[in-house]
Amino acid sequence: MFIIDAHLDLSMNALEWNRDLTKAIADINEREVGLTDKPDRSRGTVSLPELRKGNIGLVVATQIARYVAPDNHLAGWHSPEQAWAQTQGQLAWYKAMEDAGEMFQVNNLETLEQHLEFWNDGGVNDKKPVGYILSLEGADSLVTVGHLEKAWQNGLRAVGPAHYGPGRYAQGTNATGKMTAIGRELLKEMERLNVILDATHLCDDSFWDALSRFGGPIWASHNNCRSLVNHNRQYSDEQIKELIKRGAVIGGALDAWMMVPGWQRGISIPKSMNCNLEVMIDHIDHICHLAGNTDHVGIGSDLDGAFGKEQCPYDLETIADLQKIPALFKKRGYTDTDVENLMHGNWLRFLRKAWA
């Protein structure tokens, strides 16, 4: 089954975690044995060879760099200019991967169809470049609204205005408040450039404010259900219904604390919390029931998004194990067409409409 994963922090792993993603995941993890600077050292699940092994031929890959004001104690950069420079370093890594034949940027309908034809030609995947759509997770690094067009020229096609905490453009997870004045201007510019609005991480206030102002394409790249895990990072049934109404696709995430209630970071263990891939299907199934169909679900795994095997389903060794999902989905009574919708079809339909 061809798979699209709508949220992977590849450049963050390459530059901040110092992982050579062209290597086998076993080699990456072996090199990290004994390191303690990150919680997931030697427990990674994602590399380019593993994507190919799992027939995950197209991903939405992020740039991410948060600005933090003096009273903000989250990790991040102390000026928007520094944050911008960080994202440009991440862009340089993606370009280097393109030059090496490891990745291929998909940024319009022509390159999408070109990549799909090449990837699905029946040949072996080992040497095929992984397609990527460039997304910005948290807009803080856009020094001005005018920087969005510069980013667009380099291939940026989706923006999530907020990440964690308060932001320059919008308020994110664990924060409150609507879009800021420049955030409202950003939405106008995104609509002008046909940049996809990623609603993921927007707090409730900013979510409703953004959707009331934005007329362009909207998705939620990696989001689970608040009715199953009660946290503001998740979306309520009301929010999910609004996303469905707007034609959005919602990507199921595999971060354990978003999957099962009561997870304690650094303490809970996936096996003891019964956190497996079936739990992801619970969230997907809930969205399908709200929609009355399977047209609004996809995969947005967020694997190795600052966590590894210590905080993801116990029956997933590497990202290639996303191939286990179709059988689990069909076990719930879903059809072959439903499975194709989940694994790639809905993202492709969304992109073809957005980029037509």
Tab-separated table of C-alpha atoms in Angstrom:
chain	number	residue	atom	x	y	z
A	1	MET	CA	0.000	0.000	0.000
A	2	PHE	CA	1.354	3.412	-0.995
A	3	ILE	CA	1.383	5.659	2.081
A	4	ILE	CA	1.406	9.415	2.588
A	5	ASP	CA	2.516	10.666	6.010
A	6	ALA	CA	1.397	14.267	6.498
A	7	HIS	CA	3.713	15.208	9.356
A	8	LEU	CA	7.406	14.413	9.812
A	9	ASP	CA	10.007	16.696	11.412
A	10	LEU	CA	12.815	15.450	9.191
A	11	SER	CA	15.018	18.551	9.110
A	12	MET	CA	14.722	19.020	12.881
A	13	ASN	CA	16.023	15.490	13.357
A	14	ALA	CA	18.822	16.070	10.875
A	15	LEU	CA	20.065	19.350	12.325
A	16	GLU	CA	19.051	19.498	15.997
A	17	TRP	CA	19.261	15.763	16.747
A	18	ASN	CA	22.260	15.421	14.381
A	19	ARG	CA	20.849	12.333	12.711
A	20	ASP	CA	22.025	11.329	9.249
A	21	LEU	CA	18.658	10.260	7.895
A	22	THR	CA	20.219	8.681	4.819
A	23	LYS	CA	21.430	5.859	7.089
A	24	ALA	CA	19.569	2.795	8.304
A	25	ILE	CA	17.650	3.489	11.512
A	26	ALA	CA	19.614	0.749	13.299
A	27	ASP	CA	22.861	2.567	12.486
A	28	ILE	CA	21.436	5.912	13.656
A	29	ASN	CA	20.292	4.397	16.939
A	30	GLU	CA	23.577	2.551	17.468
A	31	ARG	CA	25.526	5.799	17.142
A	32	GLU	CA	23.348	7.389	19.847
A	33	VAL	CA	23.877	4.739	22.521
A	34	GLY	CA	25.020	6.489	25.687
A	35	LEU	CA	23.777	9.949	24.686
A	36	THR	CA	21.370	11.583	27.129
A	37	ASP	CA	20.823	15.091	25.711
A	38	LYS	CA	17.473	14.098	24.170
A	39	PRO	CA	14.828	11.793	25.701
A	40	ASP	CA	14.594	9.565	22.637
A	41	ARG	CA	18.271	8.888	21.989
A	42	SER	CA	18.852	5.459	20.388
A	43	ARG	CA	15.071	4.990	20.115
A	44	GLY	CA	14.425	6.630	16.735
A	45	THR	CA	11.984	5.167	14.227
A	46	VAL	CA	12.408	7.343	11.108
A	47	SER	CA	14.984	7.441	8.349
A	48	LEU	CA	14.802	7.726	4.587
A	49	PRO	CA	15.575	4.010	4.044
A	50	GLU	CA	12.736	3.118	6.456
A	51	LEU	CA	10.334	5.368	4.538
A	52	ARG	CA	11.244	3.532	1.351
A	53	LYS	CA	10.915	0.164	3.091
A	54	GLY	CA	7.404	1.121	4.184
A	55	ASN	CA	6.418	2.425	0.718
A	56	ILE	CA	5.902	5.840	2.295
A	57	GLY	CA	6.688	7.705	-0.877
A	58	LEU	CA	5.309	11.144	-0.055
A	59	VAL	CA	5.493	13.069	3.219
A	60	VAL	CA	4.702	16.519	4.513
A	61	ALA	CA	8.041	17.589	5.975
A	62	THR	CA	8.438	20.499	8.343
A	63	GLN	CA	10.525	23.473	9.104
A	64	ILE	CA	10.189	24.453	12.761
A	65	ALA	CA	11.718	27.192	14.934
A	66	ARG	CA	9.874	28.893	17.764
A	67	TYR	CA	10.443	32.475	18.915
A	68	VAL	CA	10.168	32.873	22.682
A	69	ALA	CA	9.589	36.233	24.358
A	70	PRO	CA	11.525	36.968	27.588
A	71	ASP	CA	8.585	35.784	29.718
A	72	ASN	CA	8.150	32.560	27.708
A	73	HIS	CA	10.036	29.653	29.248
A	74	LEU	CA	9.570	27.199	26.395
A	75	ALA	CA	12.604	26.216	24.356
A	76	GLY	CA	13.116	28.487	21.376
A	77	TRP	CA	14.965	31.353	19.759
A	78	HIS	CA	15.272	34.821	21.273
A	79	SER	CA	14.471	36.730	18.093
A	80	PRO	CA	12.384	36.067	14.977
A	81	GLU	CA	15.515	36.615	12.900
A	82	GLN	CA	17.287	33.762	14.681
A	83	ALA	CA	14.245	31.551	14.187
A	84	TRP	CA	14.150	32.446	10.479
A	85	ALA	CA	17.833	31.572	10.140
A	86	GLN	CA	17.149	28.190	11.742
A	87	THR	CA	14.401	27.403	9.230
A	88	GLN	CA	16.704	28.438	6.385
A	89	GLY	CA	19.281	25.966	7.630
A	90	GLN	CA	16.558	23.332	7.612
A	91	LEU	CA	15.645	24.326	4.064
A	92	ALA	CA	19.304	23.951	3.084
A	93	TRP	CA	19.239	20.377	4.405
A	94	TYR	CA	16.188	19.527	2.286
A	95	LYS	CA	17.924	21.029	-0.748
A	96	ALA	CA	21.031	18.991	0.027
A	97	MET	CA	18.876	15.858	0.145
A	98	GLU	CA	17.429	16.790	-3.249
A	99	ASP	CA	20.925	17.263	-4.673
A	100	ALA	CA	21.895	13.840	-3.332
A	101	GLY	CA	18.868	12.226	-4.973
A	102	GLU	CA	17.409	11.288	-1.573
A	103	MET	CA	14.327	13.544	-1.721
A	104	PHE	CA	12.167	15.351	-4.270
A	105	GLN	CA	10.163	18.493	-3.572
A	106	VAL	CA	6.492	18.331	-4.513
A	107	ASN	CA	5.015	21.847	-4.705
A	108	ASN	CA	2.325	21.863	-7.416
A	109	LEU	CA	0.056	19.581	-9.396
A	110	GLU	CA	2.683	18.863	-12.047
A	111	THR	CA	5.367	17.749	-9.589
A	112	LEU	CA	2.788	15.763	-7.605
A	113	GLU	CA	1.712	13.704	-10.601
A	114	GLN	CA	5.306	13.384	-11.805
A	115	HIS	CA	6.400	11.997	-8.446
A	116	LEU	CA	3.458	9.617	-8.118
A	117	GLU	CA	4.086	8.188	-11.579
A	118	PHE	CA	7.778	7.703	-10.813
A	119	TRP	CA	7.254	6.214	-7.353
A	120	ASN	CA	4.511	3.808	-8.434
A	121	ASP	CA	6.212	2.554	-11.585
A	122	GLY	CA	6.513	-0.961	-10.200
A	123	GLY	CA	10.256	-0.783	-9.628
A	124	VAL	CA	12.046	-1.276	-6.317
A	125	ASN	CA	11.949	1.664	-3.934
A	126	ASP	CA	15.505	1.427	-2.605
A	127	LYS	CA	16.925	4.271	-4.667
A	128	LYS	CA	13.810	6.348	-5.240
A	129	PRO	CA	13.749	9.880	-3.791
A	130	VAL	CA	11.134	10.370	-1.087
A	131	GLY	CA	8.722	13.116	-2.126
A	132	TYR	CA	8.177	15.930	0.335
A	133	ILE	CA	5.782	18.841	0.648
A	134	LEU	CA	7.315	21.635	2.708
A	135	SER	CA	5.333	22.836	5.720
A	136	LEU	CA	6.082	25.362	8.466
A	137	GLU	CA	5.076	24.244	11.967
A	138	GLY	CA	4.515	27.468	13.887
A	139	ALA	CA	4.846	30.758	12.011
A	140	ASP	CA	7.027	32.582	14.554
A	141	SER	CA	10.057	32.368	12.263
A	142	LEU	CA	8.395	34.512	9.598
A	143	VAL	CA	10.068	37.783	10.555
A	144	THR	CA	7.348	39.693	8.715
A	145	VAL	CA	4.242	38.668	6.814
A	146	GLY	CA	6.250	39.503	3.693
A	147	HIS	CA	8.621	36.640	4.485
A	148	LEU	CA	5.837	34.199	3.607
A	149	GLU	CA	6.235	34.909	-0.103
A	150	LYS	CA	10.000	34.340	0.178
A	151	ALA	CA	9.271	31.007	1.806
A	152	TRP	CA	6.631	30.187	-0.818
A	153	GLN	CA	9.193	30.782	-3.562
A	154	ASN	CA	11.355	28.130	-1.889
A	155	GLY	CA	8.476	25.647	-1.953
A	156	LEU	CA	6.572	26.242	1.285
A	157	ARG	CA	3.002	25.061	0.748
A	158	ALA	CA	1.444	24.727	4.233
A	159	VAL	CA	1.666	26.748	7.439
A	160	GLY	CA	0.514	26.024	10.963
A	161	PRO	CA	0.378	29.502	12.532
A	162	ALA	CA	1.082	28.246	16.073
A	163	HIS	CA	2.909	25.460	17.884
A	164	TYR	CA	3.111	25.213	21.683
A	165	GLY	CA	2.342	28.242	23.848
A	166	PRO	CA	1.785	31.853	22.830
A	167	GLY	CA	2.998	32.880	19.382
A	168	ARG	CA	3.575	35.988	17.300
A	169	TYR	CA	0.788	35.104	14.870
A	170	ALA	CA	-1.538	32.822	16.851
A	171	GLN	CA	-1.871	31.008	20.154
A	172	GLY	CA	-1.042	27.330	20.324
A	173	THR	CA	-1.295	24.293	22.564
A	174	ASN	CA	-1.712	25.182	26.269
A	175	ALA	CA	-2.308	28.869	25.429
A	176	THR	CA	-5.459	30.923	24.950
A	177	GLY	CA	-6.454	33.846	22.765
A	178	LYS	CA	-7.292	34.673	19.177
A	179	MET	CA	-5.089	35.390	16.167
A	180	THR	CA	-2.911	38.464	16.602
A	181	ALA	CA	-3.136	41.473	14.293
A	182	ILE	CA	-0.212	40.220	12.206
A	183	GLY	CA	-1.735	36.751	12.372
A	184	ARG	CA	-4.825	38.056	10.640
A	185	GLU	CA	-2.603	39.615	7.982
A	186	LEU	CA	-0.778	36.308	7.622
A	187	LEU	CA	-4.045	34.502	6.900
A	188	LYS	CA	-4.812	36.985	4.113
A	189	GLU	CA	-1.382	36.444	2.594
A	190	MET	CA	-1.702	32.679	2.887
A	191	GLU	CA	-5.006	32.839	1.054
A	192	ARG	CA	-3.491	35.041	-1.668
A	193	LEU	CA	-0.628	32.588	-2.206
A	194	ASN	CA	-2.889	29.516	-1.857
A	195	VAL	CA	-0.917	28.243	1.140
A	196	ILE	CA	-2.685	25.472	3.077
A	197	LEU	CA	-3.713	26.369	6.622
A	198	ASP	CA	-2.645	23.618	9.013
A	199	ALA	CA	-5.061	23.950	11.935
A	200	THR	CA	-2.994	21.611	14.103
A	201	HIS	CA	-1.841	23.126	17.416
A	202	LEU	CA	-4.150	26.146	17.238
A	203	CYS	CA	-5.770	26.705	20.631
A	204	ASP	CA	-9.564	26.809	20.645
A	205	ASP	CA	-9.770	30.612	20.443
A	206	SER	CA	-7.311	30.862	17.562
A	207	PHE	CA	-8.870	27.855	15.827
A	208	TRP	CA	-12.313	29.428	15.583
A	209	ASP	CA	-10.869	32.846	14.781
A	210	ALA	CA	-8.673	31.478	11.993
A	211	LEU	CA	-11.426	29.406	10.398
A	212	SER	CA	-13.781	32.380	10.438
A	213	ARG	CA	-11.244	34.469	8.491
A	214	PHE	CA	-9.607	31.989	6.108
A	215	GLY	CA	-11.177	30.927	2.837
A	216	GLY	CA	-8.410	28.717	1.483
A	217	PRO	CA	-7.656	25.000	1.893
A	218	ILE	CA	-7.437	23.685	5.471
A	219	TRP	CA	-6.104	20.463	6.921
A	220	ALA	CA	-5.059	19.216	10.360
A	221	SER	CA	-1.870	17.335	9.613
A	222	HIS	CA	-1.481	15.509	12.947
A	223	ASN	CA	-4.396	15.672	15.332
A	224	ASN	CA	-6.341	13.214	17.475
A	225	CYS	CA	-9.697	13.369	19.269
A	226	ARG	CA	-10.428	15.195	22.519
A	227	SER	CA	-13.375	12.919	23.243
A	228	LEU	CA	-10.893	10.030	23.578
A	229	VAL	CA	-8.015	11.921	25.229
A	230	ASN	CA	-9.192	15.059	26.981
A	231	HIS	CA	-6.533	17.703	26.322
A	232	ASN	CA	-6.578	21.034	24.508
A	233	ARG	CA	-3.991	19.679	22.036
A	234	GLN	CA	-6.773	17.471	20.653
A	235	TYR	CA	-9.844	18.663	18.783
A	236	SER	CA	-13.378	18.459	20.130
A	237	ASP	CA	-16.136	16.815	18.145
A	238	GLU	CA	-17.446	20.300	17.317
A	239	GLN	CA	-14.070	21.321	15.895
A	240	ILE	CA	-13.716	18.079	13.961
A	241	LYS	CA	-17.174	18.563	12.458
A	242	GLU	CA	-16.196	22.075	11.366
A	243	LEU	CA	-13.024	20.747	9.736
A	244	ILE	CA	-15.091	18.119	7.939
A	245	LYS	CA	-17.511	20.826	6.794
A	246	ARG	CA	-14.550	22.750	5.351
A	247	GLY	CA	-13.320	19.703	3.420
A	248	ALA	CA	-10.297	19.112	5.637
A	249	VAL	CA	-8.349	15.904	6.078
A	250	ILE	CA	-7.192	15.064	9.615
A	251	GLY	CA	-4.012	13.038	10.100
A	252	GLY	CA	-3.908	10.550	12.964
A	253	ALA	CA	-0.844	11.040	15.200
A	254	LEU	CA	1.203	8.350	16.955
A	255	ASP	CA	2.514	10.278	19.967
A	256	ALA	CA	1.412	8.085	22.884
A	257	TRP	CA	0.272	10.896	25.167
A	258	MET	CA	-2.175	11.955	22.455
A	259	MET	CA	-3.407	8.404	21.956
A	260	VAL	CA	-4.241	7.122	25.429
A	261	PRO	CA	-5.569	9.013	28.476
A	262	GLY	CA	-3.439	9.317	31.598
A	263	TRP	CA	-0.052	9.135	29.885
A	264	GLN	CA	2.803	10.540	32.031
A	265	ARG	CA	5.802	11.607	29.997
A	266	GLY	CA	9.004	9.907	31.037
A	267	ILE	CA	7.086	7.529	33.307
A	268	SER	CA	4.447	5.667	31.302
A	269	ILE	CA	5.429	2.720	29.120
A	270	PRO	CA	3.528	1.933	25.880
A	271	LYS	CA	2.963	-1.746	26.699
A	272	SER	CA	1.606	-1.132	30.197
A	273	MET	CA	-0.673	1.628	28.862
A	274	ASN	CA	-1.937	-0.682	26.103
A	275	CYS	CA	-0.793	1.859	23.531
A	276	ASN	CA	-0.731	0.072	20.192
A	277	LEU	CA	-1.721	0.829	16.624
A	278	GLU	CA	-5.300	-0.247	17.361
A	279	VAL	CA	-5.603	2.878	19.534
A	280	MET	CA	-4.827	5.034	16.505
A	281	ILE	CA	-7.645	3.256	14.678
A	282	ASP	CA	-9.944	4.209	17.579
A	283	HIS	CA	-9.265	7.902	16.857
A	284	ILE	CA	-9.599	7.426	13.088
A	285	ASP	CA	-12.811	5.456	13.562
A	286	HIS	CA	-14.257	8.238	15.732
A	287	ILE	CA	-13.630	10.843	13.018
A	288	CYS	CA	-15.173	8.561	10.389
A	289	HIS	CA	-18.317	8.193	12.480
A	290	LEU	CA	-18.567	11.960	12.903
A	291	ALA	CA	-18.178	12.414	9.140
A	292	GLY	CA	-20.367	9.498	8.140
A	293	ASN	CA	-17.646	8.406	5.711
A	294	THR	CA	-13.888	7.846	5.381
A	295	ASP	CA	-13.169	10.948	3.294
A	296	HIS	CA	-11.538	13.059	6.009
A	297	VAL	CA	-8.919	10.823	7.638
A	298	GLY	CA	-5.274	10.183	6.902
A	299	ILE	CA	-1.940	9.485	8.550
A	300	GLY	CA	0.117	12.292	10.120
A	301	SER	CA	2.281	10.164	12.361
A	302	ASP	CA	4.582	12.818	13.927
A	303	LEU	CA	7.003	9.949	14.560
A	304	ASP	CA	10.351	11.139	15.956
A	305	GLY	CA	8.780	14.481	16.726
A	306	ALA	CA	10.995	14.735	19.846
A	307	PHE	CA	9.947	11.241	20.950
A	308	GLY	CA	10.853	7.725	19.911
A	309	LYS	CA	9.896	4.141	20.703
A	310	GLU	CA	9.565	5.045	24.374
A	311	GLN	CA	6.464	7.094	23.488
A	312	CYS	CA	4.787	5.484	20.496
A	313	PRO	CA	2.758	2.291	19.886
A	314	TYR	CA	4.546	-0.775	21.215
A	315	ASP	CA	3.793	-2.719	18.018
A	316	LEU	CA	5.694	-0.198	15.882
A	317	GLU	CA	9.430	-0.744	15.562
A	318	THR	CA	10.042	1.732	12.748
A	319	ILE	CA	7.901	3.971	10.565
A	320	ALA	CA	7.794	1.162	7.980
A	321	ASP	CA	5.302	-0.533	10.323
A	322	LEU	CA	2.646	1.917	9.175
A	323	GLN	CA	2.017	-0.913	6.719
A	324	LYS	CA	0.260	-2.737	9.582
A	325	ILE	CA	-2.533	-0.152	9.593
A	326	PRO	CA	-4.564	-1.331	6.553
A	327	ALA	CA	-5.242	-4.758	8.109
A	328	LEU	CA	-6.261	-3.161	11.412
A	329	PHE	CA	-8.620	-0.778	9.623
A	330	LYS	CA	-10.195	-3.581	7.587
A	331	LYS	CA	-10.679	-5.596	10.785
A	332	ARG	CA	-13.163	-2.886	11.836
A	333	GLY	CA	-15.249	-3.612	8.752
A	334	TYR	CA	-13.825	-0.943	6.464
A	335	THR	CA	-13.521	-1.661	2.732
A	336	ASP	CA	-10.496	-1.642	0.426
A	337	THR	CA	-11.574	1.804	-0.805
A	338	ASP	CA	-11.788	3.051	2.778
A	339	VAL	CA	-8.266	1.791	3.422
A	340	GLU	CA	-6.946	3.547	0.328
A	341	ASN	CA	-8.657	6.749	1.466
A	342	LEU	CA	-6.893	6.561	4.828
A	343	MET	CA	-3.450	5.611	3.600
A	344	HIS	CA	-3.155	8.057	0.701
A	345	GLY	CA	-6.342	8.746	-1.234
A	346	ASN	CA	-7.743	11.556	0.896
A	347	TRP	CA	-4.478	13.502	0.968
A	348	LEU	CA	-4.169	13.150	-2.810
A	349	ARG	CA	-7.743	14.288	-3.418
A	350	PHE	CA	-7.175	17.257	-1.093
A	351	LEU	CA	-3.952	18.296	-2.838
A	352	ARG	CA	-5.357	17.898	-6.334
A	353	LYS	CA	-8.279	20.140	-5.423
A	354	ALA	CA	-6.110	22.698	-3.608
A	355	TRP	CA	-3.589	22.903	-6.439
A	356	ALA	CA	-5.930	22.575	-9.408
